[in-house]
mmCIF file of C-alpha atoms in Angstrom:
data_model
loop_
_atom_site.group_PDB
_atom_site.id
_atom_site.type_symbol
_atom_site.label_atom_id
_atom_site.label_comp_id
_atom_site.label_asym_id
_atom_site.label_seq_id
_atom_site.Cartn_x
_atom_site.Cartn_y
_atom_site.Cartn_z
ATOM 1 C CA MET A 274 -19.037 -3.598 3.554
ATOM 2 C CA ALA A 275 -18.755 -4.139 0.115
ATOM 3 C CA ASP A 276 -15.785 -6.652 -0.826
ATOM 4 C CA ALA A 277 -14.287 -6.646 2.402
ATOM 5 C CA ASP A 278 -10.620 -8.801 1.601
ATOM 6 C CA ALA A 279 -9.763 -12.003 2.604
ATOM 7 C CA GLU A 280 -8.604 -10.211 5.916
ATOM 8 C CA GLY A 281 -11.988 -8.535 6.268
ATOM 9 C CA HIS A 282 -10.783 -5.260 5.684
ATOM 10 C CA VAL A 283 -12.741 -2.004 4.590
ATOM 11 C CA PRO A 284 -12.195 -1.790 1.155
ATOM 12 C CA PRO A 285 -10.469 2.163 0.375
ATOM 13 C CA ASP A 286 -13.810 3.199 -1.545
ATOM 14 C CA ASP A 287 -15.682 2.906 1.453
ATOM 15 C CA LEU A 288 -13.247 4.157 3.319
ATOM 16 C CA ALA A 289 -13.259 7.264 1.573
ATOM 17 C CA SER A 290 -17.108 7.191 1.802
ATOM 18 C CA ILE A 291 -16.917 7.283 5.453
ATOM 19 C CA ALA A 292 -14.551 10.675 5.339
ATOM 20 C CA LEU A 293 -16.691 12.687 3.711
ATOM 21 C CA ASP A 294 -19.592 12.274 5.039
ATOM 22 C CA GLU A 295 -19.482 9.775 8.410
ATOM 23 C CA ALA A 296 -23.305 11.012 9.582
ATOM 24 C CA HIS A 297 -24.062 9.430 5.828
ATOM 25 C CA ALA A 298 -22.290 6.480 6.844
ATOM 26 C CA ALA A 299 -23.494 5.445 10.499
ATOM 27 C CA GLY A 300 -27.263 5.069 8.423
ATOM 28 C CA ASP A 301 -26.040 3.370 6.039
ATOM 29 C CA ALA A 302 -25.686 -0.309 7.058
ATOM 30 C CA ASP A 303 -22.783 -1.726 4.694
ATOM 31 C CA LEU A 304 -20.235 1.406 5.754
ATOM 32 C CA ALA A 305 -21.705 1.335 8.885
ATOM 33 C CA ARG A 306 -20.508 -2.023 9.599
ATOM 34 C CA ALA A 307 -16.563 -0.929 7.924
ATOM 35 C CA LEU A 308 -16.918 2.250 10.945
ATOM 36 C CA ALA A 309 -17.444 -1.176 12.828
ATOM 37 C CA HIS A 310 -15.110 -2.412 11.811
ATOM 38 C CA VAL A 311 -12.479 0.343 11.573
ATOM 39 C CA THR A 312 -12.936 0.568 15.399
ATOM 40 C CA ARG A 313 -11.334 -2.974 16.194
ATOM 41 C CA CYS A 314 -8.658 -2.599 13.040
ATOM 42 C CA ARG A 315 -5.504 -0.371 13.153
ATOM 43 C CA ALA A 316 -4.926 -0.723 9.806
ATOM 44 C CA CYS A 317 -8.247 0.311 8.229
ATOM 45 C CA ARG A 318 -8.240 3.088 11.014
ATOM 46 C CA ALA A 319 -5.087 4.327 10.196
ATOM 47 C CA ALA A 320 -6.183 4.166 6.238
ATOM 48 C CA LEU A 321 -9.385 6.381 7.946
ATOM 49 C CA GLY A 322 -7.121 9.189 9.667
ATOM 50 C CA GLU A 323 -5.248 9.544 6.626
ATOM 51 C CA LEU A 324 -7.981 10.267 4.500
ATOM 52 C CA ARG A 325 -9.929 12.496 6.927
ATOM 53 C CA ARG A 326 -7.200 14.676 7.094
ATOM 54 C CA VAL A 327 -6.755 14.475 2.922
ATOM 55 C CA VAL A 328 -10.677 15.758 3.131
ATOM 56 C CA ALA A 329 -10.035 18.631 6.190
ATOM 57 C CA ALA A 330 -7.691 19.919 4.025
ATOM 58 C CA GLY A 331 -9.716 20.409 0.715
ATOM 59 C CA ARG A 332 -12.248 21.441 2.961
ATOM 60 C CA ALA A 333 -9.704 24.189 4.879
ATOM 61 C CA ALA A 334 -9.308 25.744 1.402
ATOM 62 C CA SER A 335 -10.121 28.857 0.220
ATOM 63 C CA PRO A 336 -10.696 30.142 -3.344
ATOM 64 C CA ASP A 337 -8.240 33.143 -2.054
ATOM 65 C CA ASP A 338 -5.632 30.912 -1.429
ATOM 66 C CA ASP A 339 -2.310 31.167 -3.463
ATOM 67 C CA VAL A 340 -1.620 28.376 -5.499
ATOM 68 C CA MET A 341 1.971 27.694 -5.913
ATOM 69 C CA VAL A 342 3.800 25.648 -8.827
ATOM 70 C CA PRO A 343 5.231 22.988 -7.536
ATOM 71 C CA PRO A 344 8.913 22.252 -7.307
ATOM 72 C CA PRO A 345 10.398 19.737 -10.798
ATOM 73 C CA GLY A 346 10.155 16.155 -9.765
ATOM 74 C CA LEU A 347 7.835 16.198 -7.389
ATOM 75 C CA TRP A 348 4.870 14.675 -9.529
ATOM 76 C CA GLN A 349 7.371 12.050 -9.859
ATOM 77 C CA ALA A 350 8.344 11.576 -6.230
ATOM 78 C CA VAL A 351 4.399 12.189 -5.336
ATOM 79 C CA ALA A 352 3.975 8.774 -7.603
ATOM 80 C CA GLY A 353 6.709 6.429 -6.617
ATOM 81 C CA ALA A 354 6.075 6.772 -2.920
ATOM 82 C CA LEU A 355 2.625 5.478 -3.556
ATOM 83 C CA HIS A 356 3.486 2.900 -5.212
ATOM 84 C CA GLU A 357 6.090 2.060 -2.599
ATOM 85 C CA ARG A 358 2.447 2.363 0.297
ATOM 86 C CA ARG A 359 0.126 0.700 -1.649
ATOM 87 C CA SER A 360 3.155 -2.404 -2.063
ATOM 88 C CA ARG A 361 3.721 -1.858 1.769
ATOM 89 C CA ALA A 362 -0.436 -2.218 2.349
ATOM 90 C CA ARG A 363 -0.807 -5.222 -0.771
ATOM 91 C CA ARG A 364 1.855 -7.096 1.767
ATOM 92 C CA SER A 365 -0.009 -5.937 4.515
ATOM 93 C CA GLY A 366 -3.226 -7.586 4.153
ATOM 94 C CA CYS A 367 -4.859 -4.279 4.145
ATOM 95 C CA ILE A 368 -5.630 -3.864 0.473
ATOM 96 C CA ARG A 369 -5.908 -6.341 -2.656
ATOM 97 C CA PRO A 370 -4.699 -5.860 -5.729
ATOM 98 C CA GLY A 371 -7.448 -4.110 -8.634
ATOM 99 C CA PRO A 372 -8.519 -5.755 -11.871
ATOM 100 C CA GLY A 373 -6.058 -4.892 -14.283
ATOM 101 C CA THR A 374 -3.609 -4.452 -12.562
ATOM 102 C CA GLY A 375 -1.480 -7.948 -13.044
ATOM 103 C CA SER A 376 -1.270 -9.229 -9.601
ATOM 104 C CA GLY A 377 -4.643 -9.667 -9.127
#
């Protein structure tokens, strides 16, 4: 597991790799350690579950799917929700501030 935080949580890029290809992750020593951690850590397990749902939704998409125009203000609402979620995750110790964020 590369660069776990001080609490030993799995880095987001490792969680994304696992969500995208768990079979490959099981054969990679670092990712296998990350998977073992996920089985013991509720926060990392929840984060992985969210990423798995995103991967499943992306894989279920079809070129024939209708594209909807988002309502006004959607992207600002998404950005605000992501900012709040990231702040909560940092406070809980699930993720740490990245380089260039001014808080790390």
